[in-house]
């Protein structure tokens, strides 16, 4: 039985904490697009690498942007 | 007095040059109630991410105000009644 090699995943640092952002703007679609998949879904924290608070802020910003038709709720394009 | 940011999506059939006067007529509510309009930013025509009322594009505008809470809710109500307005959103960027 070969054990899979143990690899320590590199700890990601939250980009917003690094930049000391205290408000995630829902109008900045270029930024928010980095945190949604090509299907339009919000990226999970383990993927985006955000801290708890900033992941919440990103999620509400994406949801606000969706309400104003700046970002899609779903996109069929694969 | 609080600072508010109101985003408005207007019907694309509204003519480009009548956008500013249309918005200004709504902003009369704010001015008469003693509020201040700090900035009116018209983004212009933009494709919508999905269809709203069978329309594929809209005219976006962002208004920065500072006024009393009752004044914004009145502004939002009047915008909602107008047929040229597809959608609105009021946020307080400072409170979160």
XYZ file of N, CA and C in Angstrom:
522
model
N 0.840 -1.205 0.000
C 0.000 0.000 0.000
C 0.869 1.247 0.000
N 0.875 1.881 -1.116
C 1.680 3.108 -1.202
C 0.873 4.268 -0.664
N 1.461 4.916 0.300
C 0.770 6.091 0.856
C 0.968 7.281 -0.070
N -0.083 8.074 -0.275
C 0.149 9.267 -1.102
C 1.103 10.203 -0.381
N 1.997 10.812 -1.107
C 2.989 11.680 -0.438
C 2.297 12.837 0.263
N 2.707 13.059 1.496
C 2.103 14.145 2.269
C 2.639 15.477 1.780
N 1.678 16.340 1.415
C 2.129 17.647 0.946
C 1.408 18.720 1.730
N 2.186 19.596 2.247
C 1.555 20.682 3.005
C 1.020 21.717 2.024
N -0.292 21.955 2.031
C -0.788 22.974 1.110
C -0.277 24.344 1.541
N 0.098 25.125 0.515
C 0.610 26.447 0.855
C -0.531 27.323 1.357
N -0.319 27.952 2.470
C -1.368 28.808 3.040
C -1.508 30.059 2.191
N -2.748 30.289 1.710
C -2.969 31.488 0.918
C -3.246 32.669 1.839
N -2.791 33.828 1.433
C -3.074 35.036 2.205
C -4.179 35.803 1.492
N -5.141 36.241 2.290
C -6.278 36.979 1.751
C -5.796 38.243 1.033
N -6.184 38.388 -0.231
C -5.715 39.546 -1.004
C -6.209 40.862 -0.421
N -7.423 40.842 0.170
C -7.987 42.084 0.705
C -7.269 42.505 1.979
N -6.862 41.506 2.792
C -6.122 41.834 4.017
C -4.758 42.400 3.650
N -4.154 41.821 2.607
C -2.846 42.281 2.175
C -2.908 43.732 1.706
N -4.007 44.027 0.977
C -4.168 45.384 0.447
C -4.812 46.333 1.454
N -5.221 45.803 2.614
C -5.906 46.568 3.663
C -7.180 47.247 3.134
N -7.996 46.446 2.434
C -9.261 46.961 1.903
C -10.310 46.834 3.005
N -11.089 47.900 3.225
C -12.132 47.737 4.242
C -13.537 47.793 3.641
N -13.639 48.033 2.320
C -14.969 47.978 1.705
C -14.832 47.388 0.310
N -15.529 46.293 0.068
C -15.497 45.669 -1.245
C -16.644 46.269 -2.061
N -16.280 46.978 -3.115
C -17.274 47.713 -3.901
C -17.958 46.774 -4.897
N -19.301 46.797 -4.888
C -20.028 45.917 -5.812
C -19.963 46.412 -7.257
N -19.514 47.660 -7.456
C -19.446 48.213 -8.811
C -18.175 47.777 -9.548
N -17.200 47.296 -8.788
C -15.923 46.902 -9.378
C -16.023 45.472 -9.925
N -16.632 45.355 -11.110
C -16.889 44.005 -11.634
C -15.612 43.294 -12.055
N -14.616 44.069 -12.472
C -13.357 43.446 -12.894
C -12.739 42.673 -11.734
N -12.831 43.272 -10.540
C -12.290 42.611 -9.348
C -13.146 41.413 -8.949
N -14.477 41.617 -8.959
C -15.372 40.555 -8.497
C -15.348 39.350 -9.426
N -15.059 39.579 -10.706
C -15.016 38.470 -11.656
C -13.962 37.439 -11.292
N -12.926 37.886 -10.550
C -11.895 36.944 -10.113
C -12.442 35.973 -9.068
N -13.555 36.340 -8.434
C -14.086 35.512 -7.355
C -15.344 34.754 -7.746
N -15.639 34.721 -9.052
C -16.731 33.867 -9.500
C -16.202 32.912 -10.556
N -16.819 31.745 -10.649
C -16.377 30.765 -11.644
C -16.917 31.179 -13.009
N -16.531 30.461 -14.056
C -17.035 30.821 -15.386
C -18.525 30.512 -15.502
N -19.044 29.733 -14.564
C -20.467 29.471 -14.524
C -21.233 30.566 -13.762
N -20.494 31.482 -13.158
C -21.120 32.575 -12.423
C -21.263 32.308 -10.937
N -20.753 31.163 -10.481
C -20.882 30.842 -9.055
C -19.754 31.487 -8.250
N -20.056 31.810 -6.996
C -19.039 32.423 -6.136
C -18.022 31.353 -5.747
N -16.741 31.682 -5.883
C -15.678 30.726 -5.544
C -15.642 30.477 -4.044
N -15.414 29.226 -3.679
C -15.331 28.862 -2.267
C -14.080 29.469 -1.645
N -14.110 29.604 -0.321
C -12.994 30.237 0.357
C -11.700 29.451 0.197
N -11.816 28.121 0.179
C -10.593 27.325 0.021
C -9.974 27.552 -1.358
N -10.779 28.012 -2.318
C -10.254 28.305 -3.654
C -9.755 29.745 -3.721
N -10.597 30.684 -3.222
C -10.249 32.100 -3.345
C -9.153 32.502 -2.363
N -9.074 31.807 -1.240
C -8.039 32.094 -0.251
C -8.338 33.296 0.624
N -9.595 33.759 0.611
C -9.949 34.922 1.429
C -10.146 34.546 2.893
N -10.017 35.542 3.763
C -10.319 35.313 5.167
C -11.833 35.333 5.330
N -12.276 34.918 6.507
C -13.717 34.799 6.771
C -14.447 36.098 6.455
N -13.966 37.209 7.026
C -14.680 38.473 6.879
C -14.719 38.929 5.428
N -13.578 38.844 4.735
C -13.541 39.339 3.365
C -14.305 38.441 2.414
N -14.361 37.148 2.705
C -15.168 36.258 1.869
C -16.630 36.671 1.954
N -17.082 37.023 3.153
C -18.455 37.512 3.334
C -18.673 38.789 2.552
N -17.704 39.709 2.653
C -17.831 40.989 1.954
C -17.906 40.776 0.448
N -17.048 39.856 -0.060
C -17.053 39.562 -1.494
C -18.412 38.973 -1.890
N -18.914 38.049 -1.055
C -20.182 37.395 -1.380
C -21.315 38.412 -1.467
N -21.396 39.340 -0.505
C -22.474 40.340 -0.569
C -22.268 41.270 -1.755
N -21.009 41.611 -2.051
C -20.745 42.489 -3.196
C -21.187 41.809 -4.489
N -20.877 40.513 -4.621
C -21.283 39.772 -5.825
C -22.806 39.736 -5.921
N -23.473 39.529 -4.789
C -24.935 39.445 -4.794
C -25.563 40.792 -5.143
N -24.971 41.880 -4.654
C -25.451 43.213 -5.016
C -25.251 43.453 -6.504
N -24.087 43.066 -7.011
C -23.790 43.267 -8.432
C -24.749 42.451 -9.294
N -25.129 41.270 -8.826
C -26.075 40.445 -9.565
C -27.429 41.119 -9.639
N -27.844 41.730 -8.536
C -29.148 42.396 -8.528
C -29.196 43.512 -9.540
N -28.048 44.176 -9.748
C -28.024 45.285 -10.688
C -27.570 44.848 -12.082
N -27.624 43.582 -12.348
C -27.287 43.021 -13.672
C -25.864 43.347 -14.120
N -24.972 43.544 -13.143
C -23.569 43.764 -13.497
C -22.850 42.426 -13.650
N -23.322 41.445 -12.891
C -22.776 40.093 -12.981
C -23.943 39.133 -13.211
N -23.705 38.015 -13.877
C -24.802 37.080 -14.126
C -25.120 36.226 -12.897
N -26.389 35.829 -12.783
C -26.747 34.829 -11.768
C -26.244 33.467 -12.225
N -26.423 33.212 -13.504
C -25.913 31.973 -14.104
C -25.389 32.370 -15.471
N -24.432 31.623 -15.957
C -24.075 31.841 -17.352
C -23.913 30.487 -18.011
N -24.553 30.362 -19.140
C -24.555 29.068 -19.822
C -23.235 28.800 -20.512
N -22.487 29.881 -20.790
C -21.207 29.713 -21.477
C -20.263 28.865 -20.653
N -19.727 27.825 -21.234
C -18.821 26.951 -20.511
C -17.374 27.224 -20.875
N -27.590 63.568 9.003
C -27.288 63.406 7.579
C -26.373 62.201 7.385
N -26.715 61.419 6.385
C -25.897 60.254 6.077
C -25.540 60.268 4.602
N -24.448 59.578 4.288
C -24.038 59.514 2.881
C -24.636 58.265 2.255
N -25.171 58.434 1.081
C -25.778 57.323 0.362
C -25.234 57.276 -1.054
N -25.293 56.071 -1.601
C -24.913 55.900 -2.993
C -26.075 55.185 -3.669
N -26.666 55.831 -4.654
C -27.832 55.263 -5.328
C -27.440 54.910 -6.755
N -27.666 53.651 -7.107
C -27.426 53.271 -8.496
C -28.766 53.115 -9.185
N -28.867 53.668 -10.383
C -30.126 53.633 -11.128
C -29.849 53.022 -12.495
N -30.718 52.126 -12.929
C -30.659 51.648 -14.314
C -31.862 52.225 -15.029
N -31.593 53.017 -16.073
C -32.667 53.627 -16.846
C -32.934 52.818 -18.105
N -34.148 52.979 -18.611
C -34.557 52.365 -19.866
C -33.626 52.816 -20.996
N -33.116 51.890 -21.829
C -32.202 52.298 -22.907
C -32.866 53.177 -23.961
N -34.217 53.216 -23.969
C -34.887 54.051 -24.965
C -34.808 55.545 -24.626
N -34.444 55.847 -23.367
C -34.262 57.253 -22.996
C -33.082 57.802 -23.793
N -33.271 58.978 -24.365
C -32.196 59.543 -25.175
C -31.039 59.996 -24.303
N -29.861 59.832 -24.876
C -28.614 60.095 -24.149
C -28.581 61.487 -23.501
N -29.057 62.483 -24.262
C -28.935 63.851 -23.718
C -30.044 64.185 -22.713
N -31.102 63.377 -22.685
C -32.150 63.671 -21.705
C -31.939 62.901 -20.400
N -30.828 62.156 -20.299
C -30.559 61.375 -19.086
C -30.327 62.289 -17.887
N -29.415 63.244 -18.074
C -29.078 64.141 -16.962
C -30.299 64.928 -16.470
N -31.111 65.552 -17.359
C -32.304 66.252 -16.875
C -33.301 65.333 -16.164
N -33.436 64.078 -16.668
C -34.347 63.119 -16.034
C -33.921 62.855 -14.601
N -32.617 62.599 -14.437
C -32.103 62.314 -13.101
C -32.254 63.541 -12.206
N -32.008 64.692 -12.797
C -32.065 65.918 -12.018
C -33.464 66.167 -11.469
N -34.495 65.824 -12.269
C -35.861 66.037 -11.804
C -36.143 65.183 -10.567
N -35.543 63.978 -10.518
C -35.722 63.133 -9.331
C -34.969 63.712 -8.141
N -33.815 64.315 -8.437
C -32.972 64.813 -7.356
C -33.544 66.065 -6.697
N -34.566 66.643 -7.317
C -35.246 67.782 -6.704
C -35.752 67.450 -5.309
N -36.176 66.180 -5.114
C -36.670 65.740 -3.802
C -35.605 65.924 -2.737
N -34.368 65.541 -3.124
C -33.263 65.602 -2.168
C -32.946 67.050 -1.824
N -32.882 67.873 -2.875
C -32.494 69.276 -2.653
C -33.522 70.010 -1.815
N -34.805 69.765 -2.099
C -35.836 70.495 -1.358
C -35.900 70.041 0.101
N -35.385 68.824 0.389
C -35.397 68.351 1.777
C -34.108 68.712 2.508
N -33.294 69.548 1.893
C -32.080 70.001 2.565
C -30.896 69.078 2.409
N -31.006 68.089 1.522
C -29.871 67.199 1.284
C -28.952 67.765 0.220
N -27.797 67.140 0.070
C -26.846 67.610 -0.924
C -26.546 66.500 -1.918
N -26.507 66.861 -3.193
C -26.123 65.913 -4.227
C -24.645 66.139 -4.497
N -23.813 65.143 -4.144
C -22.379 65.354 -4.241
C -21.818 65.040 -5.616
N -22.401 64.018 -6.260
C -21.836 63.613 -7.542
C -22.906 62.872 -8.328
N -22.989 63.157 -9.610
C -23.855 62.388 -10.501
C -22.956 61.812 -11.581
N -22.823 60.516 -11.588
C -21.930 59.858 -12.529
C -22.765 59.005 -13.481
N -22.875 59.456 -14.734
C -23.627 58.680 -15.725
C -22.639 57.783 -16.459
N -22.823 56.472 -16.321
C -21.916 55.511 -16.967
C -22.240 55.381 -18.447
N -23.489 55.632 -18.771
C -23.920 55.445 -20.157
C -24.480 54.050 -20.377
N -24.649 53.706 -21.632
C -25.227 52.421 -22.009
C -24.303 51.283 -21.630
N -24.901 50.222 -21.101
C -24.083 49.084 -20.707
C -24.943 47.848 -20.915
N -24.308 46.787 -21.346
C -25.048 45.552 -21.561
C -25.423 44.951 -20.206
N -26.656 44.489 -20.071
C -27.078 43.864 -18.822
C -26.608 42.412 -18.815
N -26.303 41.912 -17.623
C -25.834 40.534 -17.511
C -26.965 39.545 -17.812
N -28.188 40.005 -17.648
C -29.359 39.187 -17.986
C -30.477 40.149 -18.355
N -31.498 39.611 -18.972
C -32.589 40.436 -19.472
C -33.431 40.998 -18.312
N -33.747 42.302 -18.379
C -34.697 42.898 -17.435
C -35.808 43.509 -18.270
N -37.038 43.134 -18.020
C -38.186 43.634 -18.789
C -37.957 43.556 -20.297
N -37.439 42.436 -20.744
C -37.181 42.187 -22.181
C -36.142 43.132 -22.782
N -35.313 43.723 -21.917
C -34.306 44.638 -22.440
C -32.925 44.071 -22.168
N -32.032 44.239 -23.143
C -30.699 43.682 -23.010
C -29.660 44.701 -22.593
N -30.020 45.969 -22.649
C -29.071 46.967 -22.154
C -29.793 48.034 -21.345
N -29.016 48.812 -20.624
C -29.597 49.852 -19.793
C -28.615 50.995 -19.647
N -29.134 52.142 -19.195
C -28.267 53.288 -18.950
C -28.022 53.349 -17.448
N -26.760 53.199 -17.060
C -26.414 53.170 -15.646
C -26.028 54.569 -15.166
N -26.422 54.870 -13.940
C -26.007 56.130 -13.331
C -25.815 55.901 -11.840
N -24.807 56.548 -11.278
C -24.544 56.448 -9.844
C -24.641 57.842 -9.240
N -25.457 57.957 -8.186
C -25.657 59.250 -7.534
C -25.104 59.175 -6.116
N -24.262 60.122 -5.775
C -23.770 60.215 -4.394
C -24.521 61.337 -3.698
N -25.172 61.012 -2.583
C -25.960 62.006 -1.865
C -25.562 62.037 -0.411
N -25.900 63.129 0.246
C -25.919 63.083 1.700
C -27.214 63.748 2.138
N -28.020 62.978 2.838
C -29.328 63.480 3.258
C -29.869 62.626 4.393
N -31.075 62.940 4.805
C -31.719 62.191 5.886
C -32.248 60.861 5.346
N -32.348 59.845 6.222
C -32.837 58.536 5.784
C -34.204 58.595 5.102
N -35.107 59.443 5.604
C -36.459 59.503 5.028
C -36.402 60.013 3.592
N -35.437 60.905 3.336
C -35.341 61.500 2.003
C -34.946 60.459 0.965
N -33.961 59.599 1.310
C -33.559 58.568 0.332
C -34.685 57.603 0.074
N -35.419 57.224 1.141
C -36.470 56.246 0.913
C -37.558 56.844 0.032
N -37.781 58.163 0.178
C -38.743 58.839 -0.691
C -38.220 58.875 -2.136
N -36.926 59.170 -2.291
C -36.314 59.179 -3.624
C -36.426 57.801 -4.270
N -36.119 56.771 -3.481
C -36.160 55.402 -3.990
C -37.581 55.031 -4.408
N -38.560 55.494 -3.613
C -39.961 55.199 -3.917
C -40.351 55.838 -5.249
N -39.953 57.123 -5.419
C -40.322 57.822 -6.650
C -39.627 57.241 -7.871
N -38.365 56.797 -7.684
C -37.649 56.169 -8.793
C -38.347 54.872 -9.193
N -38.795 54.145 -8.176
C -39.466 52.877 -8.443
C -40.767 53.046 -9.198
N -41.425 54.196 -9.017
C -42.698 54.435 -9.692
C -42.510 54.829 -11.151
N -41.343 55.436 -11.434
C -41.109 55.929 -12.793
C -40.942 54.767 -13.762
N -41.563 54.900 -14.928
C -41.504 53.796 -15.890
C -40.186 53.746 -16.644
N -39.444 54.854 -16.649
C -38.163 54.847 -17.352
C -37.054 54.224 -16.503
N -37.357 53.906 -15.256
C -36.351 53.337 -14.366
C -36.554 51.829 -14.287
N -35.521 51.093 -14.680
C -35.617 49.633 -14.637
C -35.344 49.106 -13.236
N -34.345 49.672 -12.576
C -33.953 49.146 -11.269
C -33.151 50.185 -10.491
N -33.229 50.104 -9.173
C -32.436 51.011 -8.341
C -31.804 50.224 -7.195
N -30.760 50.792 -6.658
C -30.155 50.206 -5.451
C -29.559 51.318 -4.619
N -29.891 51.302 -3.334
C -29.344 52.291 -2.400
C -28.383 51.574 -1.462
N -27.155 52.058 -1.370
C -26.212 51.485 -0.408
C -25.565 52.599 0.398
N -25.119 52.202 1.601
C -24.332 53.127 2.417
C -22.930 52.563 2.475
N -22.024 53.099 1.654
C -20.683 52.511 1.577
C -19.913 52.575 2.896
N -20.289 53.512 3.756
C -19.527 53.657 5.000
C -19.966 52.666 6.069
N -21.231 52.246 6.001
C -21.742 51.343 7.033
C -21.622 49.909 6.555
N -20.849 49.115 7.245
C -20.783 47.692 6.904
C -20.111 46.938 8.022
